[in-house]
Amino acid sequence: MSGIGKMKRIWPLVLSIAFLAPLGSRFAALAEGAADAAIELVDPDVLRVCTDPRDLPFSNEAGEGFENKIAALLAQKLGKPLAYVYYPNSTGFIRNTLNAHRCDVVMGVPQGDDFVQVTNPYYRASYAMVTKKGGDLDGVVTLEDPRLKGKHIGIVAGTPPATNLAVDGLLPGIKSYPLVIDTRADAPTADMMKDLENGVIDVAILWGPIAGNLAKTSKASVTVTPLVNEKIGPRMIYRIGMGVRHSDQEWKRTLNKLIAENQGEIDKILQDYGVPLLDENDKPRVN
């Protein structure tokens, strides 16, 4: 299912691959809608989240991912305990978790996903290019740049930037990393970054949140460049929200309100993990 690759993010990755609407009359409306919310939620007294147990920097069982931190923030604001249902991010994820009423929200869903009802976005990001600083690729901001000709480029198979590499005539130099993996044993994005550090590849192309997080701990001095200047190929930029069941209208409004009221704290969590956030003009957000 969702990098966006079996890195959590088959959604933004494979489907080429979202909370701000006002809730209405605030607390009075919340009180009036309490009965409906209770029907919608598996357990109205607990924030139940379905996520992957081994999908850093997004989530893991130890609660170390940025989506874990955002879920904990929401639970705190709701005044509810937080409980997880863990399931691998693979085919059948939504069917076997959210739609099976094992939880009430899935984090990190790209806007436009049809499997769930997506909230307003809580961040906007793109695929990114990672290069070593101080080399002949300094200043490259698009895959159309002729300086990429003849370079060794790492790409996760089946992700949107692969189309651009093909159109730009860069396929002879690519090293492909698997999309669908067993996260208990494989970490292709981390392998890609190690290959960049060791000179096996000259460029690593990853979903931005993964690229930014790996860059923070890289042994090499690297530059993360969001791919916002591509004139061809599939979409590279995505608004990311949370997924709820299509029937859960009141719950979606509640989450939208929470995101709007706590966007600053959410941004801080994302920035702490190195997520390269974009504004609506495709410019890096600087707070």
mmCIF file of C-alpha atoms in Angstrom, residues 48-273:
data_model
loop_
_atom_site.group_PDB
_atom_site.id
_atom_site.type_symbol
_atom_site.label_atom_id
_atom_site.label_comp_id
_atom_site.label_asym_id
_atom_site.label_seq_id
_atom_site.Cartn_x
_atom_site.Cartn_y
_atom_site.Cartn_z
ATOM 1 C CA ARG A 48 -6.936 4.406 18.029
ATOM 2 C CA VAL A 49 -4.362 4.688 15.236
ATOM 3 C CA CYS A 50 -3.412 2.075 12.648
ATOM 4 C CA THR A 51 0.172 2.241 11.438
ATOM 5 C CA ASP A 52 3.195 0.233 10.335
ATOM 6 C CA PRO A 53 5.336 -1.146 13.207
ATOM 7 C CA ARG A 54 8.640 -0.753 11.294
ATOM 8 C CA ASP A 55 8.451 2.291 9.070
ATOM 9 C CA LEU A 56 10.815 4.995 10.327
ATOM 10 C CA PRO A 57 10.945 7.942 10.061
ATOM 11 C CA PHE A 58 7.147 7.686 9.998
ATOM 12 C CA SER A 59 6.328 5.156 12.711
ATOM 13 C CA ASN A 60 7.459 2.159 14.708
ATOM 14 C CA GLU A 61 6.354 0.158 17.728
ATOM 15 C CA ALA A 62 8.611 2.198 20.026
ATOM 16 C CA GLY A 63 6.798 5.408 19.062
ATOM 17 C CA GLU A 64 9.931 6.949 17.541
ATOM 18 C CA GLY A 65 8.512 8.183 14.215
ATOM 19 C CA PHE A 66 7.181 11.642 13.497
ATOM 20 C CA GLU A 67 3.701 10.277 12.875
ATOM 21 C CA ASN A 68 3.863 8.653 16.313
ATOM 22 C CA LYS A 69 4.687 12.064 17.784
ATOM 23 C CA ILE A 70 1.862 13.788 15.913
ATOM 24 C CA ALA A 71 -0.604 11.090 17.013
ATOM 25 C CA ALA A 72 0.554 11.557 20.621
ATOM 26 C CA LEU A 73 -0.001 15.310 20.290
ATOM 27 C CA LEU A 74 -3.541 14.774 19.001
ATOM 28 C CA ALA A 75 -4.309 12.320 21.804
ATOM 29 C CA GLN A 76 -3.085 14.858 24.348
ATOM 30 C CA LYS A 77 -5.259 17.605 22.870
ATOM 31 C CA LEU A 78 -8.264 15.256 22.829
ATOM 32 C CA GLY A 79 -7.599 14.230 26.433
ATOM 33 C CA LYS A 80 -7.589 10.563 25.427
ATOM 34 C CA PRO A 81 -5.094 7.720 25.777
ATOM 35 C CA LEU A 82 -3.371 6.641 22.556
ATOM 36 C CA ALA A 83 -3.573 3.049 21.303
ATOM 37 C CA TYR A 84 -2.039 1.522 18.176
ATOM 38 C CA VAL A 85 -3.033 -1.299 15.877
ATOM 39 C CA TYR A 86 0.084 -2.339 13.955
ATOM 40 C CA TYR A 87 -0.100 -3.756 10.453
ATOM 41 C CA PRO A 88 2.473 -3.770 7.612
ATOM 42 C CA ASN A 89 1.967 -1.064 5.020
ATOM 43 C CA SER A 90 1.169 -3.403 2.174
ATOM 44 C CA THR A 91 -1.730 -4.514 0.023
ATOM 45 C CA GLY A 92 -4.833 -4.824 2.188
ATOM 46 C CA PHE A 93 -3.681 -2.358 4.840
ATOM 47 C CA ILE A 94 -6.841 -0.198 4.814
ATOM 48 C CA ARG A 95 -9.156 -3.181 4.354
ATOM 49 C CA ASN A 96 -7.675 -4.989 7.332
ATOM 50 C CA THR A 97 -7.308 -2.014 9.664
ATOM 51 C CA LEU A 98 -9.432 1.123 9.260
ATOM 52 C CA ASN A 99 -12.246 -0.472 7.279
ATOM 53 C CA ALA A 100 -12.261 -3.471 9.613
ATOM 54 C CA HIS A 101 -12.973 -1.027 12.485
ATOM 55 C CA ARG A 102 -9.747 -1.877 14.266
ATOM 56 C CA CYS A 103 -8.839 1.818 14.516
ATOM 57 C CA ASP A 104 -10.237 5.252 13.676
ATOM 58 C CA VAL A 105 -7.427 7.024 11.824
ATOM 59 C CA VAL A 106 -4.440 6.293 9.590
ATOM 60 C CA MET A 107 -1.609 8.816 9.546
ATOM 61 C CA GLY A 108 0.250 10.049 6.480
ATOM 62 C CA VAL A 109 -2.267 9.703 3.645
ATOM 63 C CA PRO A 110 -1.823 11.763 0.454
ATOM 64 C CA GLN A 111 -4.648 13.978 -0.683
ATOM 65 C CA GLY A 112 -6.412 12.306 -3.584
ATOM 66 C CA ASP A 113 -6.259 8.796 -2.149
ATOM 67 C CA ASP A 114 -9.631 7.133 -2.773
ATOM 68 C CA PHE A 115 -9.311 4.259 -0.319
ATOM 69 C CA VAL A 116 -10.123 6.539 2.599
ATOM 70 C CA GLN A 117 -11.639 9.927 3.326
ATOM 71 C CA VAL A 118 -8.676 12.271 3.747
ATOM 72 C CA THR A 119 -8.587 15.161 6.189
ATOM 73 C CA ASN A 120 -7.176 18.556 5.363
ATOM 74 C CA PRO A 121 -3.393 18.380 4.985
ATOM 75 C CA TYR A 122 -1.005 18.794 7.865
ATOM 76 C CA TYR A 123 2.008 19.119 5.612
ATOM 77 C CA ARG A 124 3.021 19.487 1.986
ATOM 78 C CA ALA A 125 6.165 17.903 0.554
ATOM 79 C CA SER A 126 7.694 16.498 -2.610
ATOM 80 C CA TYR A 127 10.147 13.938 -3.832
ATOM 81 C CA ALA A 128 13.692 15.145 -3.399
ATOM 82 C CA MET A 129 17.160 14.766 -4.819
ATOM 83 C CA VAL A 130 20.071 14.243 -2.412
ATOM 84 C CA THR A 131 23.636 15.044 -3.502
ATOM 85 C CA LYS A 132 26.973 15.547 -1.757
ATOM 86 C CA LYS A 133 27.922 19.148 -1.138
ATOM 87 C CA GLY A 134 30.964 20.574 -2.877
ATOM 88 C CA GLY A 135 30.729 18.466 -6.035
ATOM 89 C CA ASP A 136 29.879 19.195 -9.638
ATOM 90 C CA LEU A 137 26.167 18.697 -8.916
ATOM 91 C CA ASP A 138 25.906 21.710 -6.609
ATOM 92 C CA GLY A 139 23.055 23.882 -7.862
ATOM 93 C CA VAL A 140 21.210 21.134 -9.752
ATOM 94 C CA VAL A 141 17.495 21.651 -9.063
ATOM 95 C CA THR A 142 15.805 19.561 -11.763
ATOM 96 C CA LEU A 143 16.188 16.132 -13.303
ATOM 97 C CA GLU A 144 16.400 17.866 -16.688
ATOM 98 C CA ASP A 145 19.812 19.345 -15.803
ATOM 99 C CA PRO A 146 22.421 18.079 -18.335
ATOM 100 C CA ARG A 147 24.952 17.672 -15.518
ATOM 101 C CA LEU A 148 23.108 14.508 -14.501
ATOM 102 C CA LYS A 149 24.050 12.795 -17.761
ATOM 103 C CA GLY A 150 26.395 9.906 -17.053
ATOM 104 C CA LYS A 151 25.842 10.083 -13.292
ATOM 105 C CA HIS A 152 24.885 7.099 -11.155
ATOM 106 C CA ILE A 153 21.403 7.761 -9.773
ATOM 107 C CA GLY A 154 19.600 5.817 -7.052
ATOM 108 C CA ILE A 155 15.830 5.482 -7.390
ATOM 109 C CA VAL A 156 13.151 3.366 -5.722
ATOM 110 C CA ALA A 157 11.590 1.235 -8.459
ATOM 111 C CA GLY A 158 8.111 2.254 -9.557
ATOM 112 C CA THR A 159 8.106 5.686 -7.920
ATOM 113 C CA PRO A 160 7.055 8.816 -9.871
ATOM 114 C CA PRO A 161 10.559 10.257 -10.480
ATOM 115 C CA ALA A 162 11.478 7.097 -12.398
ATOM 116 C CA THR A 163 9.298 8.325 -15.262
ATOM 117 C CA ASN A 164 11.262 11.556 -15.461
ATOM 118 C CA LEU A 165 14.572 9.701 -15.422
ATOM 119 C CA ALA A 166 13.393 7.693 -18.413
ATOM 120 C CA VAL A 167 12.193 10.738 -20.357
ATOM 121 C CA ASP A 168 15.402 12.626 -19.575
ATOM 122 C CA GLY A 169 17.530 9.755 -20.873
ATOM 123 C CA LEU A 170 19.040 8.915 -17.496
ATOM 124 C CA LEU A 171 18.064 5.238 -17.239
ATOM 125 C CA PRO A 172 21.520 3.883 -18.215
ATOM 126 C CA GLY A 173 22.955 5.292 -15.013
ATOM 127 C CA ILE A 174 20.315 4.291 -12.492
ATOM 128 C CA LYS A 175 20.622 1.881 -9.620
ATOM 129 C CA SER A 176 17.180 0.571 -8.697
ATOM 130 C CA TYR A 177 16.125 -0.161 -5.120
ATOM 131 C CA PRO A 178 13.047 -2.299 -4.312
ATOM 132 C CA LEU A 179 9.697 -0.721 -3.508
ATOM 133 C CA VAL A 180 7.936 -3.666 -1.866
ATOM 134 C CA ILE A 181 10.035 -5.057 0.962
ATOM 135 C CA ASP A 182 9.918 -6.862 4.278
ATOM 136 C CA THR A 183 10.707 -4.055 6.724
ATOM 137 C CA ARG A 184 11.879 -6.620 9.286
ATOM 138 C CA ALA A 185 14.948 -7.302 7.164
ATOM 139 C CA ASP A 186 15.270 -4.667 4.434
ATOM 140 C CA ALA A 187 15.849 -0.901 4.421
ATOM 141 C CA PRO A 188 16.420 0.147 0.793
ATOM 142 C CA THR A 189 16.238 3.891 1.452
ATOM 143 C CA ALA A 190 18.932 3.644 4.134
ATOM 144 C CA ASP A 191 20.966 1.482 1.728
ATOM 145 C CA MET A 192 20.595 4.158 -0.929
ATOM 146 C CA MET A 193 21.934 6.830 1.408
ATOM 147 C CA LYS A 194 24.906 4.622 2.341
ATOM 148 C CA ASP A 195 25.620 4.126 -1.348
ATOM 149 C CA LEU A 196 25.608 7.906 -1.810
ATOM 150 C CA GLU A 197 28.004 8.362 1.107
ATOM 151 C CA ASN A 198 30.335 5.675 -0.270
ATOM 152 C CA GLY A 199 30.328 6.978 -3.836
ATOM 153 C CA VAL A 200 28.427 4.034 -5.319
ATOM 154 C CA ILE A 201 25.843 6.510 -6.597
ATOM 155 C CA ASP A 202 26.084 10.265 -7.225
ATOM 156 C CA VAL A 203 22.431 11.118 -6.592
ATOM 157 C CA ALA A 204 19.727 9.631 -4.369
ATOM 158 C CA ILE A 205 16.085 10.306 -5.239
ATOM 159 C CA LEU A 206 13.634 9.718 -2.396
ATOM 160 C CA TRP A 207 10.307 10.838 -0.978
ATOM 161 C CA GLY A 208 11.199 14.140 0.711
ATOM 162 C CA PRO A 209 10.438 13.245 4.355
ATOM 163 C CA ILE A 210 12.659 10.175 4.057
ATOM 164 C CA ALA A 211 15.406 12.130 2.280
ATOM 165 C CA GLY A 212 15.366 14.923 4.849
ATOM 166 C CA ASN A 213 15.449 12.561 7.806
ATOM 167 C CA LEU A 214 18.295 10.453 6.413
ATOM 168 C CA ALA A 215 20.239 13.605 5.563
ATOM 169 C CA LYS A 216 20.147 14.671 9.230
ATOM 170 C CA THR A 217 22.141 11.604 10.249
ATOM 171 C CA SER A 218 24.245 11.186 7.107
ATOM 172 C CA LYS A 219 28.000 10.739 7.517
ATOM 173 C CA ALA A 220 28.469 12.958 4.477
ATOM 174 C CA SER A 221 27.601 16.611 4.046
ATOM 175 C CA VAL A 222 24.621 16.493 1.691
ATOM 176 C CA THR A 223 22.082 18.779 0.061
ATOM 177 C CA VAL A 224 18.376 17.893 -0.117
ATOM 178 C CA THR A 225 16.687 19.531 -3.109
ATOM 179 C CA PRO A 226 12.894 19.203 -3.442
ATOM 180 C CA LEU A 227 11.871 18.265 -6.978
ATOM 181 C CA VAL A 228 9.519 21.181 -7.569
ATOM 182 C CA ASN A 229 10.821 22.309 -10.956
ATOM 183 C CA GLU A 230 9.898 19.303 -13.118
ATOM 184 C CA LYS A 231 7.950 20.297 -16.234
ATOM 185 C CA ILE A 232 7.088 16.760 -17.323
ATOM 186 C CA GLY A 233 6.062 13.454 -15.817
ATOM 187 C CA PRO A 234 3.820 12.560 -12.898
ATOM 188 C CA ARG A 235 3.098 14.615 -9.826
ATOM 189 C CA MET A 236 6.031 15.084 -7.438
ATOM 190 C CA ILE A 237 4.342 17.234 -4.781
ATOM 191 C CA TYR A 238 1.702 15.978 -2.341
ATOM 192 C CA ARG A 239 -0.455 17.324 0.440
ATOM 193 C CA ILE A 240 -0.449 14.817 3.288
ATOM 194 C CA GLY A 241 -3.340 14.343 5.689
ATOM 195 C CA MET A 242 -4.929 11.584 7.748
ATOM 196 C CA GLY A 243 -7.328 8.896 6.593
ATOM 197 C CA VAL A 244 -10.708 8.111 8.147
ATOM 198 C CA ARG A 245 -13.633 6.017 6.968
ATOM 199 C CA HIS A 246 -15.819 7.598 4.295
ATOM 200 C CA SER A 247 -18.778 7.550 6.680
ATOM 201 C CA ASP A 248 -16.989 9.344 9.537
ATOM 202 C CA GLN A 249 -17.905 12.949 8.792
ATOM 203 C CA GLU A 250 -18.027 14.247 12.375
ATOM 204 C CA TRP A 251 -14.702 12.589 13.206
ATOM 205 C CA LYS A 252 -13.101 14.161 10.154
ATOM 206 C CA ARG A 253 -14.331 17.607 11.231
ATOM 207 C CA THR A 254 -12.911 17.040 14.706
ATOM 208 C CA LEU A 255 -9.517 16.109 13.275
ATOM 209 C CA ASN A 256 -9.570 19.059 10.886
ATOM 210 C CA LYS A 257 -10.146 21.368 13.830
ATOM 211 C CA LEU A 258 -7.326 19.774 15.798
ATOM 212 C CA ILE A 259 -4.886 20.233 12.923
ATOM 213 C CA ALA A 260 -5.863 23.863 12.397
ATOM 214 C CA GLU A 261 -5.455 24.661 16.083
ATOM 215 C CA ASN A 262 -2.149 22.815 16.496
ATOM 216 C CA GLN A 263 -0.425 23.365 13.150
ATOM 217 C CA GLY A 264 2.518 25.135 14.769
ATOM 218 C CA GLU A 265 3.298 22.195 17.050
ATOM 219 C CA ILE A 266 2.853 19.759 14.159
ATOM 220 C CA ASP A 267 5.280 21.793 12.042
ATOM 221 C CA LYS A 268 7.823 21.706 14.863
ATOM 222 C CA ILE A 269 7.657 17.907 15.023
ATOM 223 C CA LEU A 270 8.095 17.607 11.266
ATOM 224 C CA GLN A 271 11.025 20.017 11.208
ATOM 225 C CA ASP A 272 12.713 18.173 14.073
ATOM 226 C CA TYR A 273 12.732 15.091 11.823
#
